[in-house]
Coordinates of C-alpha atoms in Angstrom, one line a residue:
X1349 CA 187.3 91.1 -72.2
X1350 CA 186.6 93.7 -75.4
X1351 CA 183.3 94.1 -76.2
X1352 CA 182.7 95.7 -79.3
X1353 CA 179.6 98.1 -80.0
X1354 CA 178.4 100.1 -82.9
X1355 CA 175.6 100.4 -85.4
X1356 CA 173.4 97.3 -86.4
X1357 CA 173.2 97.1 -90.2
X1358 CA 172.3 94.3 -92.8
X1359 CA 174.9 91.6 -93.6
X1360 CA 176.3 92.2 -96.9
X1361 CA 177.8 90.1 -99.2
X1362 CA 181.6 89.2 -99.2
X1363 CA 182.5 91.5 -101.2
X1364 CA 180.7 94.5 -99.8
X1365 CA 182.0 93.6 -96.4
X1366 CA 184.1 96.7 -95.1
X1367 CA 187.3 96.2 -94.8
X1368 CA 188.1 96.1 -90.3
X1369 CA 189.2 99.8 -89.3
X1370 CA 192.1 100.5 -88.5
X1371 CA 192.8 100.8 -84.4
X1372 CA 189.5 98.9 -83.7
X1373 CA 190.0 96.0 -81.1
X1374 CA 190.4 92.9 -82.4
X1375 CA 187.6 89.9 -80.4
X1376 CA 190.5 88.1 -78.0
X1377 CA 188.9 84.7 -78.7
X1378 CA 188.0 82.6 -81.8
X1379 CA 183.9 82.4 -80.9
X1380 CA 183.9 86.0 -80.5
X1381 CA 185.3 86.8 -84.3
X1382 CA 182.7 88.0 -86.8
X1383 CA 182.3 88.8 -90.5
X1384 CA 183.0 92.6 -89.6
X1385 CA 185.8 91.9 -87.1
X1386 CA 187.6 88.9 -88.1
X1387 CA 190.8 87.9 -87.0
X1388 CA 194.0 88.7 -89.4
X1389 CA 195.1 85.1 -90.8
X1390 CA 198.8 85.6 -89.2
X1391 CA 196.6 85.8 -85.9
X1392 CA 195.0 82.9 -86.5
X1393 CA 198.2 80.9 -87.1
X1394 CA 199.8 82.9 -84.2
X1395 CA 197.1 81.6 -82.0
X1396 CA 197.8 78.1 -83.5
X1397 CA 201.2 77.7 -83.0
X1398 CA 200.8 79.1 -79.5
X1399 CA 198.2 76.5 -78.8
X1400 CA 200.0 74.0 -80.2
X1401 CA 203.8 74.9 -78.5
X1402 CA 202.0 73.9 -75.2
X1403 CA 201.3 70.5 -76.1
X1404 CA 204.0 67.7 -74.6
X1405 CA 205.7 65.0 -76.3
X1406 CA 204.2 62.4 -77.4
X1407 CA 204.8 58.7 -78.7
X1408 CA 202.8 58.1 -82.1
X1409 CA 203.2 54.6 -84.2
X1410 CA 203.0 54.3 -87.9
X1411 CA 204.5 53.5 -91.0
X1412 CA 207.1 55.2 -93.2
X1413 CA 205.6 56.2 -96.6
X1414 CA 208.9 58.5 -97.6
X1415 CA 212.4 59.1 -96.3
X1416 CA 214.3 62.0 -97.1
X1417 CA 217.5 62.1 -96.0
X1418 CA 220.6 64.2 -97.9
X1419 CA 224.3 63.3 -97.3
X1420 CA 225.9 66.2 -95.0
X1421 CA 222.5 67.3 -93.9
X1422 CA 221.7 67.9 -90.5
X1423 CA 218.1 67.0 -90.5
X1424 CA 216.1 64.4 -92.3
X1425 CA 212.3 64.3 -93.3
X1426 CA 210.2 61.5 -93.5
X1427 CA 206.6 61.0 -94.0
X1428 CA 204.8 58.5 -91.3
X1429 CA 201.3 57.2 -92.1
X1430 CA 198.6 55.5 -90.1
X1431 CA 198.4 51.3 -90.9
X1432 CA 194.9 51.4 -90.9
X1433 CA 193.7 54.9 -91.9
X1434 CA 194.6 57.2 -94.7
X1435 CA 196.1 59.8 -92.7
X1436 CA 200.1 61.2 -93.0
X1437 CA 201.9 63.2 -91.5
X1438 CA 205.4 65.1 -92.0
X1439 CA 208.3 64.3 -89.6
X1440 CA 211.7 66.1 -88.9
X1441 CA 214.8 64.1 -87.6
X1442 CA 218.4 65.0 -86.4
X1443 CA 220.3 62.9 -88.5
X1444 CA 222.5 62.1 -85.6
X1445 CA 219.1 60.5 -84.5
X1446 CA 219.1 58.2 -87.3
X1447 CA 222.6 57.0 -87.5
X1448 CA 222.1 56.3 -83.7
X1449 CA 219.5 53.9 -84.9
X1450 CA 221.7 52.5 -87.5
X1451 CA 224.4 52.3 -85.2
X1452 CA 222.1 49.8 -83.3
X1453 CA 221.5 47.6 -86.6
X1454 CA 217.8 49.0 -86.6
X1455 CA 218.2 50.2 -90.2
X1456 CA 215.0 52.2 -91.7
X1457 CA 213.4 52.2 -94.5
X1458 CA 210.4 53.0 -96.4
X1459 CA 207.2 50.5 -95.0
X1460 CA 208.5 50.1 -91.8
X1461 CA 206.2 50.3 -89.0
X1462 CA 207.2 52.2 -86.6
X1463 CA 207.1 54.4 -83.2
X1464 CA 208.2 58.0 -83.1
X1465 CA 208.8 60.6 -79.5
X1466 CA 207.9 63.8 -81.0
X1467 CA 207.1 67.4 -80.1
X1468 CA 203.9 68.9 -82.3
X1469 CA 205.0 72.2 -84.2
X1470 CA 203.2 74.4 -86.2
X1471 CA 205.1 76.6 -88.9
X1472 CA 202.9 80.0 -89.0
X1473 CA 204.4 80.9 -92.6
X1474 CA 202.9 78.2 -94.6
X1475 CA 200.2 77.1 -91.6
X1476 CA 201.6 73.3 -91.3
X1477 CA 201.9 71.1 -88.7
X1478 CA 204.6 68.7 -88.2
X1479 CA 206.1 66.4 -85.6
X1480 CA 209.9 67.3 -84.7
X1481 CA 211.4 63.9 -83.6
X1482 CA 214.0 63.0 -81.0
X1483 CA 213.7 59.2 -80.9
X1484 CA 212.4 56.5 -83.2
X1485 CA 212.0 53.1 -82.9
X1486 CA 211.3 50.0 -85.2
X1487 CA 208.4 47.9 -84.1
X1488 CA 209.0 44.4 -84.1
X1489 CA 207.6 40.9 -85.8
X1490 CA 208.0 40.1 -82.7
X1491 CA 205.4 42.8 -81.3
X1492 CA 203.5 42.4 -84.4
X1493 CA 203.1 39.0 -84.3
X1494 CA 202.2 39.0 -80.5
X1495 CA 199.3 42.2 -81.1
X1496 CA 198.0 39.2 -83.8
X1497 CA 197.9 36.7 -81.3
X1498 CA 196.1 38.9 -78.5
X1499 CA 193.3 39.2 -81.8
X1500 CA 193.1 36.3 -82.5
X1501 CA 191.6 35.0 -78.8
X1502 CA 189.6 37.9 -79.0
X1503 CA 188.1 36.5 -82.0
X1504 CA 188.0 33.0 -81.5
X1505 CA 186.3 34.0 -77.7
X1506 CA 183.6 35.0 -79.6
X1507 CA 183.3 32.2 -81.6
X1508 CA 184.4 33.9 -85.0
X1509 CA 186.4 30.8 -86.2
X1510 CA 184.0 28.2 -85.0
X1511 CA 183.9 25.5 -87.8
X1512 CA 179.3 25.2 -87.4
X1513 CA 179.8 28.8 -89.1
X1514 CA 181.8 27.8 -92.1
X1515 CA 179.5 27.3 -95.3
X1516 CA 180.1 24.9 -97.9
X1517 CA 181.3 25.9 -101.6
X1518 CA 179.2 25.4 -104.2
X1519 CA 180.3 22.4 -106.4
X1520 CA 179.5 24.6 -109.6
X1521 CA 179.7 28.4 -108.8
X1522 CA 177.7 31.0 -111.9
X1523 CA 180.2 33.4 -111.0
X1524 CA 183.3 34.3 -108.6
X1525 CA 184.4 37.2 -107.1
X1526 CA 187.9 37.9 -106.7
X1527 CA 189.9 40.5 -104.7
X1528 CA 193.6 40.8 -105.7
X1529 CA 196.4 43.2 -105.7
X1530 CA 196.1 45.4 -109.1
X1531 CA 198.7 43.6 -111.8
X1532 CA 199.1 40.8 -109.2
X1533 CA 200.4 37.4 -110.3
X1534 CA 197.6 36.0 -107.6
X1535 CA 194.8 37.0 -110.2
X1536 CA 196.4 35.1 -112.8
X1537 CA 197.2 32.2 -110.6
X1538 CA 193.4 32.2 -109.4
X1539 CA 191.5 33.1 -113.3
X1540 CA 194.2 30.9 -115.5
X1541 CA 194.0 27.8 -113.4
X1542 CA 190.1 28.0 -112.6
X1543 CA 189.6 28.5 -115.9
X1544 CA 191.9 25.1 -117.3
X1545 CA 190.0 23.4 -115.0
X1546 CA 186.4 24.9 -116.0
X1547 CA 186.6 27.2 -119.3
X1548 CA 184.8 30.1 -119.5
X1549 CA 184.2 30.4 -115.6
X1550 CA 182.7 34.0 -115.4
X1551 CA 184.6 36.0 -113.1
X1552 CA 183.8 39.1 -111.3
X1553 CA 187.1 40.9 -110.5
X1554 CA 188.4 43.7 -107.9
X1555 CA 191.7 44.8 -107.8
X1556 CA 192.7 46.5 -104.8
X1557 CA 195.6 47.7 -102.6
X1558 CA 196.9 44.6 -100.8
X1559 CA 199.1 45.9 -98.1
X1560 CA 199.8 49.4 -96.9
X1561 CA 197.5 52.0 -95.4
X1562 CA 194.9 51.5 -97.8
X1563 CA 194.1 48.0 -98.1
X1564 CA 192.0 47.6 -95.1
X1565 CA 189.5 49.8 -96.3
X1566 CA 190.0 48.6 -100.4
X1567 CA 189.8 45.1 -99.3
X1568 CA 186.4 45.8 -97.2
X1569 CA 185.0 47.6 -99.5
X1570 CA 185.3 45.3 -102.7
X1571 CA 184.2 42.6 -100.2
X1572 CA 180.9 44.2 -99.1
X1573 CA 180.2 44.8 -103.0
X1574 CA 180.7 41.5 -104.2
X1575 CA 179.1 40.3 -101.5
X1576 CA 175.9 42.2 -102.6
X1577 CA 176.2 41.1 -105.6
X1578 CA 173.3 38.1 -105.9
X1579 CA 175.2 37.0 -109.1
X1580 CA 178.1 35.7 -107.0
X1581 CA 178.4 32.1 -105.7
X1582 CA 182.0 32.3 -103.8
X1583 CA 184.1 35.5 -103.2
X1584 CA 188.3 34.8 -103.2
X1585 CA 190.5 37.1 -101.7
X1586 CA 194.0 36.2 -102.8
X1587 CA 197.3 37.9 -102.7
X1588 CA 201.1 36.8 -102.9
X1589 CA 203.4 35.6 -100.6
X1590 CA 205.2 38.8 -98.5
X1591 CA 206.5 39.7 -95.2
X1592 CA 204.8 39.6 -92.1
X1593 CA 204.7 43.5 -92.0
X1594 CA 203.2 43.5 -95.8
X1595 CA 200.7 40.8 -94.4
X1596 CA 199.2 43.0 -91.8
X1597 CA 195.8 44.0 -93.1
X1598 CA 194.3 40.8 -93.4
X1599 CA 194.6 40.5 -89.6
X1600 CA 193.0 43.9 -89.5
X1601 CA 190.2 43.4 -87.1
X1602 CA 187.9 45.6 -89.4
X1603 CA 188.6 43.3 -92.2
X1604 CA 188.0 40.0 -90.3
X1605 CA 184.6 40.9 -88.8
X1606 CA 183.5 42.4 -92.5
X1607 CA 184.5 39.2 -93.7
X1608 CA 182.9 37.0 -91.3
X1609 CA 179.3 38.8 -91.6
X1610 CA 179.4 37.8 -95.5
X1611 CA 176.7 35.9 -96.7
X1612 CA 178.4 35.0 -99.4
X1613 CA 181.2 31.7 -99.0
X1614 CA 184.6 32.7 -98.8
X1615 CA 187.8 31.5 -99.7
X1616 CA 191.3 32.9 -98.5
X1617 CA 194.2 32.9 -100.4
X1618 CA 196.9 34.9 -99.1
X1619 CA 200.5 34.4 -99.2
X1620 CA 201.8 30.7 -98.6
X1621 CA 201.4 28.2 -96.8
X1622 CA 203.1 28.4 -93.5
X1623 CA 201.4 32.0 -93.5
X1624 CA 198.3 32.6 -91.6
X1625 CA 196.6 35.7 -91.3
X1626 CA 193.4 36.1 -89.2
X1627 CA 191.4 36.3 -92.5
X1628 CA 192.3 32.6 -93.2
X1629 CA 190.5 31.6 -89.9
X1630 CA 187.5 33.2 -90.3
X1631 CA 187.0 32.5 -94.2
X1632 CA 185.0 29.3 -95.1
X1633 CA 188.0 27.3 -96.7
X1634 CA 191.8 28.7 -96.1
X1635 CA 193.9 27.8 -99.4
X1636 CA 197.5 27.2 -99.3
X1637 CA 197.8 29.1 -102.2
X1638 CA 195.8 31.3 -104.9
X1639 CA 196.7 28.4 -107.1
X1640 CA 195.4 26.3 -104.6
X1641 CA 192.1 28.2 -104.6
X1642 CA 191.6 27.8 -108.1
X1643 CA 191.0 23.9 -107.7
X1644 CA 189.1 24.5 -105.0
X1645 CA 186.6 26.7 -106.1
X1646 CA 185.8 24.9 -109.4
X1647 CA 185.7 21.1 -110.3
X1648 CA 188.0 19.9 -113.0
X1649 CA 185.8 19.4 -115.8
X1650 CA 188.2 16.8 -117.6
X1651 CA 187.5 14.7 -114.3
X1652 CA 184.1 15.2 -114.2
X1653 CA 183.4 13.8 -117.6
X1654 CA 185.5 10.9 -116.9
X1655 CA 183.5 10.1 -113.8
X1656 CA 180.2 10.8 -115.6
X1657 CA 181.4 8.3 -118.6
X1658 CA 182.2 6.3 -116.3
X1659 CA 178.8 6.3 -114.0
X1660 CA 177.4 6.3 -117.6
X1661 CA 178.6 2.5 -118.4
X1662 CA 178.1 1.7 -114.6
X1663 CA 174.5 2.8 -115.6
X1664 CA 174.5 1.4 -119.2
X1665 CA 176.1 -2.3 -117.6
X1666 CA 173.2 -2.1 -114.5
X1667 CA 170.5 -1.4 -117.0
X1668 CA 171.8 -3.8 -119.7
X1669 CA 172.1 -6.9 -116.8
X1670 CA 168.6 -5.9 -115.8
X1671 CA 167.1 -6.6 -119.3
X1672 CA 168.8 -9.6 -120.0
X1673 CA 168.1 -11.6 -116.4
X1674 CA 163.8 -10.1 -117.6
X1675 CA 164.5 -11.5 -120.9
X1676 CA 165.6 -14.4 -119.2
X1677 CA 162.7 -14.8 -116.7
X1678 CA 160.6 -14.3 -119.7
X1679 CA 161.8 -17.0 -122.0
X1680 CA 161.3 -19.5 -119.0
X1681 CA 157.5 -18.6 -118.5
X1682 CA 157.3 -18.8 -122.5
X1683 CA 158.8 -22.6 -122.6
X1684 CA 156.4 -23.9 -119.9
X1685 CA 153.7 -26.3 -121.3
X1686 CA 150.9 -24.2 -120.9
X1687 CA 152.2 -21.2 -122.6
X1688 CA 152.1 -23.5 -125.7
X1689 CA 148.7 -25.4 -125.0
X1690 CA 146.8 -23.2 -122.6
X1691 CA 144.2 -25.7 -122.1
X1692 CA 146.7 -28.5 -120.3
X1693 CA 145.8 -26.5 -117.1
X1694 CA 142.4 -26.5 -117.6
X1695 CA 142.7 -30.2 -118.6
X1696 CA 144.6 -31.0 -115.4
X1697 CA 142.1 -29.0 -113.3
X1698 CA 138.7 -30.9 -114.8
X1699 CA 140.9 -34.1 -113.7
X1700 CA 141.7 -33.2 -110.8
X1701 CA 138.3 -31.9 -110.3
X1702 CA 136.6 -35.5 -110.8
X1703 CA 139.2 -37.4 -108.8
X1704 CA 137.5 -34.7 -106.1
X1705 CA 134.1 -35.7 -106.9
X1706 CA 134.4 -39.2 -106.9
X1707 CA 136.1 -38.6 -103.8
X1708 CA 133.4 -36.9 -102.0
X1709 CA 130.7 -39.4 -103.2
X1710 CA 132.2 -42.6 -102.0
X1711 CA 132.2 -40.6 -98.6
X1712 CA 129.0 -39.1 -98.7
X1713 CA 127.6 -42.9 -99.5
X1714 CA 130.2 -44.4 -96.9
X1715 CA 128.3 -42.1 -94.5
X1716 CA 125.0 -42.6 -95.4
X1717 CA 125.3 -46.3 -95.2
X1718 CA 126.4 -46.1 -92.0
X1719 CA 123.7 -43.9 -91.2
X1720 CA 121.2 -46.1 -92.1
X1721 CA 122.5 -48.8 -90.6
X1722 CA 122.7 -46.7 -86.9
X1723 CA 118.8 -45.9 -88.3
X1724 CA 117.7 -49.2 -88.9
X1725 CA 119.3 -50.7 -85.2
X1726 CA 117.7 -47.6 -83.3
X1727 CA 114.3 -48.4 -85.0
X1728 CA 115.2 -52.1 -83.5
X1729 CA 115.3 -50.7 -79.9
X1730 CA 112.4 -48.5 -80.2
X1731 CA 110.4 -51.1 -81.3
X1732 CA 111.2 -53.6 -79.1
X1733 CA 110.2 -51.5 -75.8
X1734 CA 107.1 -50.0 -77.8
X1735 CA 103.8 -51.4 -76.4
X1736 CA 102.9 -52.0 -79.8
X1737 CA 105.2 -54.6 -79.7
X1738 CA 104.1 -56.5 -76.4
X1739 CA 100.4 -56.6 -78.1
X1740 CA 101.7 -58.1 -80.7
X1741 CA 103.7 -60.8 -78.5
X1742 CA 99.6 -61.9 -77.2
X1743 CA 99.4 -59.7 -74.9
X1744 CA 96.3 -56.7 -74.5
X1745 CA 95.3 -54.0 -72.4
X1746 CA 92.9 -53.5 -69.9
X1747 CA 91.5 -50.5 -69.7
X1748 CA 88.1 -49.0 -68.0
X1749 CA 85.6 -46.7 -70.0
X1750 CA 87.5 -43.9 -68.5
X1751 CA 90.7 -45.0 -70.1
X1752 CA 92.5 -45.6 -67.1
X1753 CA 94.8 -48.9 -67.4
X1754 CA 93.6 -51.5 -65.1
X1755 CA 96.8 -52.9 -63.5
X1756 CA 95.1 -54.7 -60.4
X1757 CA 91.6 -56.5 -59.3
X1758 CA 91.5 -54.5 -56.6
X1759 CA 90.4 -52.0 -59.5
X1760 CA 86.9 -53.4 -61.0
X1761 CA 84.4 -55.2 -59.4
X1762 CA 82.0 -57.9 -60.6
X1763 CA 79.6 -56.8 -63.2
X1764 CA 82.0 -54.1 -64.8
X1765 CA 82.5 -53.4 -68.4
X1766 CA 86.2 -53.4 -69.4
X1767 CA 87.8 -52.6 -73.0
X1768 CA 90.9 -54.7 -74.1
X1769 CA 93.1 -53.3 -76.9
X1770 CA 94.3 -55.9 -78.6
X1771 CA 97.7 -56.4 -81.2
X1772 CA 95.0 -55.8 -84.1
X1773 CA 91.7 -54.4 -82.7
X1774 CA 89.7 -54.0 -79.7
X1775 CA 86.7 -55.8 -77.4
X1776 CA 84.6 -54.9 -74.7
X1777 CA 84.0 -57.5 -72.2
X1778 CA 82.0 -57.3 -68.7
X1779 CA 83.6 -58.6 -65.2
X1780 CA 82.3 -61.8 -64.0
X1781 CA 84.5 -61.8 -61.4
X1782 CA 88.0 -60.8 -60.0
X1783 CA 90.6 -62.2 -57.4
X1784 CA 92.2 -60.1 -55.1
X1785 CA 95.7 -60.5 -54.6
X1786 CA 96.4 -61.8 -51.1
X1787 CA 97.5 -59.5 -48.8
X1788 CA 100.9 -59.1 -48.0
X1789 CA 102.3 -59.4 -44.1
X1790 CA 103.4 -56.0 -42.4
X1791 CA 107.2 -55.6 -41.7
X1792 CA 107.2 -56.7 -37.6
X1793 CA 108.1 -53.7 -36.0
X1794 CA 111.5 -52.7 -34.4
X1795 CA 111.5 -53.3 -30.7
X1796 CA 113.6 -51.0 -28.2

């Protein structure tokens, strides 16, 4: 290790930095550089390609942007991009390489996706990298199709697709969002035929890269903006039919999760209908077709005032069928008797009234007829066992000036004074005499 010693002085500006003297040591390692012993630039990309020379092969995958590739040539160039990032890279190839691959009937071209065993170089002259290849291979629909599939239970495991998180579509949306390639029929498919079947439906449009490296990230982006956007009812994303490579970003896993935390209902358009992307599962209502889309997202408003004429003489027949069975209702009450000659009812009531009376006074003199009969045949009883009515028979009562009743001789003696009440008056009369009853024999006893 070279330590390097000297003076401490001020840092000066870039342009008053000394230039490094000659035959001073320069620092062996990049954290050890400084503004007055920096490292020449062919050092630096020395150090880099040293660095980089130890590194191994390596297999990469992406997707051919640019093929280069001259007749007679002994090496071709292509430029190989990440699917789902915007990042390149250059790529040499014997073309003995490539017309091994054509020999196999893997033809390349520019989009496939591919994957690539290649060493890292670095070229110190013009400080690039670049990846020096010795085998390439396509990647299948096959493998695509089955990295898709592996997502896709990912997803639905989570419950991404679940049908209680799909929203209904507003019947009327105030505005709609659409995300479409830029110049793409699929706008016009979605704007013209939404429009027939509602003019003037406001649209709020994004037009985006729909396949490649950059679509992912266009896509998610216009998403999250119209999804902020509190104007916007329902949000379309829509693109063409394609292949299954050019199909590939709306199964990007980025895109589906952006799309499946949107507040706003979504409908997915993309390609036709035997395609499927992930994006149709997770969206709120999967169109066959952008055209398809467009009568979805709108009602036809030449239907709609058929049906509201139509629920309008429903409406105007109900209303009209009401009236006419009140008017009917109301003529009969009108052509009753008493609607012409109120008083009939009074009439028939004041009849009825004495036919009541009369009623209820032959029964109340029914009743007290019989009541005085039951009257007059009680007073018959009570008279006849009255004492009143033995005095006046002939008989009287004997009574003493006490008032006791004398019922036996045994009770005066001679020389007594006795009253007797008579039927119609009274006396007073003295004993003179009074005859015992005889007295009557005892009961013989019992004898044992």
């Amino acid at each position: 290790m070279v330590r390097v010693t000297g003076p401490t002085a001020p840092e000066a500006s870039p342009e008053a930095r000394p230039a490094p003297q000659a035959g001073r040591g320069l620092a062996p390692r990049a954290n050890l550089t400084t503004a007055e012993n920096p490292w020449p630039l062919r050092l630096l990309s020395t150090k880099i390609e040293e660095y980089v020379a130890r590194m191994s092969q390596v297999w990469v995958e992406g997707q051919i942007v640019q093929l280069n590739r001259r007749p007679g040539a002994g090496m071709a160039f292509l430029t190989l991009r990440d699917a789902e990032a915007d990042v390149s890279m250059s790529v040499a190839v014997y073309s003995r390489v490539l017309d091994a691959i054509q020999s196999r009937g893997a033809g390349l071209a520019e989009g496939a996706r591919v994957v690539v065993r290649a060493k890292p170089t670095f070229w110190t002259k013009r400080g690039s990298l670049q990846l020096q290849a010795d085998d390439i291979r396509a990647v299948g629909v096959g493998d695509l199709l089955a990295r898709i599939e592996q997502l896709r239970r990912v997803l639905a495991a989570e419950g991404l697709f679940d049908a209680g998180r799909k929203r209904p579509l507003p019947f009327l949306p105030r505005r709609v969002g659409l995300i479409c390639g830029r110049q793409a029929k699929a706008k016009d498919d979605v704007v013209v035929n939404a429009r027939l079947r509602w003019p003037g439906l406001p649209f709020e449009i994004r037009e985006v890269a729909v396949q490649g490296a950059r679509a992912v990230p266009e896509v998610t982006r216009a998403l999250e903006e119209l999804d902020a956007d509190e104007r916007i009812d329902v949000i379309v994303i829509a693109r063409g039919g394609g292949a299954v490579e050019d199909l590939l970003p709306f199964s990007d896993e980025g895109l589906v999760r952006a799309a499946a935390g949107a507040r706003t209902p979504l409908v997915s358009a993309i390609g036709h209908e035997t395609d499927c992307p992930l994006l149709d599962l997770v969206a709120d209502y999967r169109a066959s077709t952008p055209t398809d889309a467009a009568r979805r997202i709108v009602p036809d408003l030449a239907q709609e005032t058929v049906g509201l004429d139509s629920a309008r003489e429903r409406m105007r027949a109900l209303v009209s069928s009401r009236l006419q069975a009140e008017q009917s209702a109301l003529d009969q009450l009108r052509a009753r008797p008493v609607m012409a000659d109120p008083t009939v009812i009074v009439r028939e009531r004041v009849g009825e009234l004495e036919r009541e009376r009369e009623r209820m006074r032959r029964a109340l003199s029914h009743r007290l007829s019989l009541a005085a009969a039951d009257l007059r045949a009680e007073r018959a009883r009570l008279t006849a066992l009255s004492p009143q009515g033995v005095l006046d028979r002939g008989y009287a009562i004997l009574r003493t000036p006490g008032g006791r009743v004398i019922t036996g001789a045994e009770q005066i003696k001679k020389g007594d004074l006795i009253e007797g009440v008579l039927a119609s008056g009274r006396l007073v009369a003295q004993v003179v005499g009074a005859t015992k009853p005889p007295s009557q024999p005892s009961e013989p006893s019992e004898t044992l």
